[in-house]
PDB file of C-alpha atoms in Angstrom:
ATOM      1  CA  MET A1401      -4.592 -54.521   5.064  1.00 86.00           C
ATOM      2  CA  VAL A1402      -4.892 -53.288   1.443  1.00 89.00           C
ATOM      3  CA  GLU A1403      -8.042 -51.318   2.338  1.00 91.00           C
ATOM      4  CA  TYR A1404      -6.264 -49.680   5.271  1.00 90.00           C
ATOM      5  CA  MET A1405      -3.305 -48.646   3.079  1.00 92.00           C
ATOM      6  CA  THR A1406      -5.577 -47.316   0.307  1.00 94.00           C
ATOM      7  CA  ILE A1407      -7.686 -45.236   2.687  1.00 94.00           C
ATOM      8  CA  SER A1408      -4.597 -43.956   4.505  1.00 95.00           C
ATOM      9  CA  GLY A1409      -2.947 -43.001   1.188  1.00 94.00           C
ATOM     10  CA  VAL A1410      -6.018 -41.094   0.022  1.00 96.00           C
ATOM     11  CA  LEU A1411      -6.248 -39.276   3.370  1.00 96.00           C
ATOM     12  CA  VAL A1412      -2.554 -38.313   3.247  1.00 96.00           C
ATOM     13  CA  VAL A1413      -3.006 -36.894  -0.262  1.00 95.00           C
ATOM     14  CA  LEU A1414      -6.062 -34.917   0.885  1.00 94.00           C
ATOM     15  CA  LEU A1415      -4.123 -33.641   3.917  1.00 94.00           C
ATOM     16  CA  ILE A1416      -1.328 -32.366   1.668  1.00 92.00           C
ATOM     17  CA  LEU A1417      -3.820 -30.617  -0.628  1.00 90.00           C
ATOM     18  CA  MET A1418      -5.567 -29.031   2.350  1.00 90.00           C
ATOM     19  CA  THR A1419      -2.255 -27.731   3.688  1.00 88.00           C
ATOM     20  CA  PHE A1420      -1.695 -25.737   0.488  1.00 86.00           C
ATOM     21  CA  ALA A1421      -5.310 -24.540   0.338  1.00 85.00           C
ATOM     22  CA  VAL A1422      -5.395 -23.435   3.980  1.00 85.00           C
ATOM     23  CA  ASN A1423      -2.403 -21.159   3.480  1.00 79.00           C
ATOM     24  CA  ALA A1424      -3.991 -19.417   0.484  1.00 78.00           C
ATOM     25  CA  ILE A1425      -7.531 -19.190   1.847  1.00 81.00           C
ATOM     26  CA  PHE A1426      -7.117 -18.560   5.559  1.00 81.00           C
ATOM     27  CA  MET A1427      -3.784 -16.711   5.733  1.00 81.00           C
ATOM     28  CA  GLU A1428      -2.999 -14.832   2.516  1.00 82.00           C
ATOM     29  CA  GLY A1429      -6.554 -13.631   1.800  1.00 83.00           C
ATOM     30  CA  PRO A1430      -7.165 -11.895   5.146  1.00 86.00           C
ATOM     31  CA  SER A1431      -3.575 -10.592   5.186  1.00 87.00           C
ATOM     32  CA  ASP A1432      -4.031  -9.002   1.753  1.00 89.00           C
ATOM     33  CA  ARG A1433      -7.384  -7.524   2.790  1.00 91.00           C
ATOM     34  CA  LEU A1434      -5.822  -6.039   5.941  1.00 91.00           C
ATOM     35  CA  ALA A1435      -2.923  -4.646   3.894  1.00 93.00           C
ATOM     36  CA  TYR A1436      -5.288  -3.036   1.347  1.00 95.00           C
ATOM     37  CA  HIS A1437      -7.306  -1.233   4.010  1.00 94.00           C
ATOM     38  CA  SER A1438      -4.129  -0.120   5.769  1.00 94.00           C
ATOM     39  CA  PHE A1439      -2.770   1.163   2.445  1.00 94.00           C
ATOM     40  CA  VAL A1440      -5.968   3.176   1.923  1.00 94.00           C
ATOM     41  CA  ASP A1441      -5.506   4.798   5.347  1.00 94.00           C
ATOM     42  CA  ILE A1442      -1.827   5.537   4.668  1.00 94.00           C
ATOM     43  CA  GLY A1443      -2.628   6.981   1.229  1.00 92.00           C
ATOM     44  CA  ASN A1444      -5.366   9.217   2.677  1.00 91.00           C
ATOM     45  CA  GLY A1445      -2.968  10.504   5.332  1.00 91.00           C
ATOM     46  CA  ILE A1446      -0.255  11.318   2.802  1.00 92.00           C
ATOM     47  CA  SER A1447      -2.768  12.975   0.452  1.00 89.00           C
ATOM     48  CA  THR A1448      -3.989  15.156   3.322  1.00 89.00           C
ATOM     49  CA  ARG A1449      -0.436  16.155   4.238  1.00 90.00           C
ATOM     50  CA  ILE A1450       0.342  17.080   0.627  1.00 88.00           C
ATOM     51  CA  VAL A1451      -2.765  19.261   0.429  1.00 87.00           C
ATOM     52  CA  ASP A1452      -1.867  20.889   3.779  1.00 88.00           C
ATOM     53  CA  VAL A1453       1.601  21.780   2.467  1.00 87.00           C
ATOM     54  CA  TYR A1454       0.009  23.197  -0.699  1.00 85.00           C
ATOM     55  CA  VAL A1455      -2.390  25.359   1.332  1.00 85.00           C
ATOM     56  CA  LEU A1456       0.455  26.715   3.479  1.00 87.00           C
ATOM     57  CA  ALA A1457       2.938  27.105   0.604  1.00 84.00           C
ATOM     58  CA  PRO A1458       4.347  30.639   0.333  1.00 84.00           C
ATOM     59  CA  ASP A1459       4.475  32.572  -2.956  1.00 85.00           C
ATOM     60  CA  ASN A1460       8.224  33.038  -2.539  1.00 88.00           C
ATOM     61  CA  GLY A1461      10.142  30.652  -0.335  1.00 87.00           C
ATOM     62  CA  SER A1462       9.958  27.077   0.796  1.00 90.00           C
ATOM     63  CA  ILE A1463       8.196  24.917   3.332  1.00 91.00           C
ATOM     64  CA  ALA A1464       8.881  21.378   4.535  1.00 91.00           C
ATOM     65  CA  THR A1465       7.199  18.983   6.895  1.00 91.00           C
ATOM     66  CA  ALA A1466       8.320  15.692   8.359  1.00 92.00           C
ATOM     67  CA  PHE A1467       5.921  12.890   9.211  1.00 91.00           C
ATOM     68  CA  ASP A1468       5.960   9.244  10.132  1.00 92.00           C
ATOM     69  CA  ILE A1469       3.925   6.434   8.615  1.00 92.00           C
ATOM     70  CA  PRO A1470       3.859   2.819   9.803  1.00 92.00           C
ATOM     71  CA  ASP A1471       7.129   0.978   9.198  1.00 91.00           C
ATOM     72  CA  ASP A1472       5.346  -2.160   8.021  1.00 90.00           C
ATOM     73  CA  VAL A1473       1.872  -3.506   7.400  1.00 91.00           C
ATOM     74  CA  ALA A1474       1.091  -7.086   8.419  1.00 84.00           C
ATOM     75  CA  GLY A1475       4.795  -7.688   9.041  1.00 85.00           C
ATOM     76  CA  GLN A1476       5.998  -6.624   5.587  1.00 89.00           C
ATOM     77  CA  GLY A1477       7.286  -3.395   4.057  1.00 92.00           C
ATOM     78  CA  TYR A1478       5.588  -1.384   1.326  1.00 94.00           C
ATOM     79  CA  GLN A1479       6.275   1.335  -1.265  1.00 94.00           C
ATOM     80  CA  VAL A1480       4.597   4.750  -1.578  1.00 94.00           C
ATOM     81  CA  SER A1481       4.820   6.654  -4.859  1.00 92.00           C
ATOM     82  CA  LEU A1482       3.053   9.560  -6.522  1.00 87.00           C
ATOM     83  CA  ASP A1483       1.520   8.810  -9.900  1.00 79.00           C
ATOM     84  CA  VAL A1484       0.296  11.348 -12.457  1.00 69.00           C
ATOM     85  CA  GLY A1485      -2.939  10.337 -14.184  1.00 60.00           C
ATOM     86  CA  ARG A1486      -2.626   9.657 -17.893  1.00 55.00           C
ATOM     87  CA  LEU A1487      -5.916  11.044 -19.215  1.00 53.00           C
ATOM     88  CA  ASP A1488      -6.359  14.013 -16.928  1.00 58.00           C
ATOM     89  CA  SER A1489      -4.537  15.923 -14.251  1.00 61.00           C
ATOM     90  CA  ASN A1490      -5.598  13.456 -11.548  1.00 75.00           C
ATOM     91  CA  GLN A1491      -2.562  12.782  -9.390  1.00 83.00           C
ATOM     92  CA  GLN A1492      -2.629   9.794  -7.084  1.00 87.00           C
ATOM     93  CA  VAL A1493      -0.806   8.422  -4.077  1.00 90.00           C
ATOM     94  CA  VAL A1494      -0.047   4.778  -4.844  1.00 92.00           C
ATOM     95  CA  VAL A1495       0.687   2.531  -1.861  1.00 94.00           C
ATOM     96  CA  SER A1496       1.667  -0.990  -2.893  1.00 94.00           C
ATOM     97  CA  ARG A1497       3.348  -4.256  -2.036  1.00 93.00           C
ATOM     98  CA  GLY A1498       3.379  -7.173  -4.451  1.00 89.00           C
ATOM     99  CA  ASP A1499      -0.137  -7.721  -5.786  1.00 90.00           C
ATOM    100  CA  VAL A1500      -1.837  -5.464  -3.216  1.00 93.00           C
ATOM    101  CA  MET A1501      -2.205  -1.836  -4.357  1.00 94.00           C
ATOM    102  CA  SER A1502      -4.213   1.179  -3.253  1.00 93.00           C
ATOM    103  CA  ARG A1503      -4.645   4.366  -5.345  1.00 91.00           C
ATOM    104  CA  ILE A1504      -5.790   7.529  -3.548  1.00 89.00           C
ATOM    105  CA  SER A1505      -6.436  10.777  -5.440  1.00 85.00           C
ATOM    106  CA  ILE A1506      -4.735  13.928  -4.216  1.00 83.00           C
ATOM    107  CA  ALA A1507      -7.799  16.075  -3.735  1.00 71.00           C
ATOM    108  CA  GLY A1508      -7.856  19.677  -4.852  1.00 62.00           C
ATOM    109  CA  ILE A1509      -4.369  20.302  -6.224  1.00 65.00           C
ATOM    110  CA  GLY A1510      -4.092  17.944  -9.178  1.00 58.00           C
ATOM    111  CA  ALA A1511      -4.644  20.609 -11.828  1.00 60.00           C
ATOM    112  CA  THR A1512      -2.629  23.399 -10.210  1.00 68.00           C
ATOM    113  CA  MET A1513       0.569  21.826  -8.872  1.00 72.00           C
ATOM    114  CA  GLY A1514       2.667  18.884  -9.937  1.00 74.00           C
ATOM    115  CA  VAL A1515       3.660  16.439  -7.232  1.00 81.00           C
ATOM    116  CA  ALA A1516       6.463  13.892  -7.557  1.00 82.00           C
ATOM    117  CA  GLY A1517       8.384  11.482  -5.371  1.00 86.00           C
ATOM    118  CA  ASN A1518       8.345   8.152  -3.587  1.00 89.00           C
ATOM    119  CA  THR A1519       9.200   6.688  -0.215  1.00 91.00           C
ATOM    120  CA  THR A1520       8.850   3.621   1.969  1.00 89.00           C
ATOM    121  CA  GLY A1521       7.392   3.204   5.417  1.00 87.00           C
ATOM    122  CA  THR A1522      10.738   3.097   7.218  1.00 88.00           C
ATOM    123  CA  GLY A1523      12.111   6.173   8.914  1.00 88.00           C
ATOM    124  CA  ILE A1524      10.842   9.738   8.936  1.00 91.00           C
ATOM    125  CA  ASN A1525       9.395  10.965   5.641  1.00 91.00           C
ATOM    126  CA  LYS A1526       9.462  14.509   4.323  1.00 92.00           C
ATOM    127  CA  ILE A1527       7.242  16.624   2.079  1.00 90.00           C
ATOM    128  CA  SER A1528       8.829  19.822   0.841  1.00 89.00           C
ATOM    129  CA  TYR A1529       7.837  22.729  -1.420  1.00 87.00           C
ATOM    130  CA  ASN A1530      10.013  25.405  -2.979  1.00 86.00           C
ATOM    131  CA  SER A1531       8.492  28.223  -5.033  1.00 82.00           C
ATOM    132  CA  ALA A1532      11.561  28.264  -7.313  1.00 80.00           C
ATOM    133  CA  GLY A1533      11.183  24.544  -8.023  1.00 73.00           C
ATOM    134  CA  PHE A1534      13.504  21.649  -7.369  1.00 64.00           C
TER     135      PHE A1534
END
């Protein structure tokens, strides 16, 4: 009887430890990897839209475009912000949630035009340009 109780106790402890490990290894890891790759795609799309607005921007006047990005990634929301590089004029689109973050450079306009703002995935998002400034 003592052997049965000892073996059962050890197995219960191992089962509890496995429950915590399974969540971290088999659920959070792949979810974070999926979120990172989705954030890269979202950041590339926003960077492309910013460059498109810059190419079409008039010398005098304004232009605006509305676009939609996914409301959530892997069942959770996320934040999109524009970050100015510290050492150079490299501006980046930063898509993040918790510990998962993706940084995508805004190609071609970093040295010529400042970009600022932030958004989330919910709703319709807007990129606007005004030659007089905001």
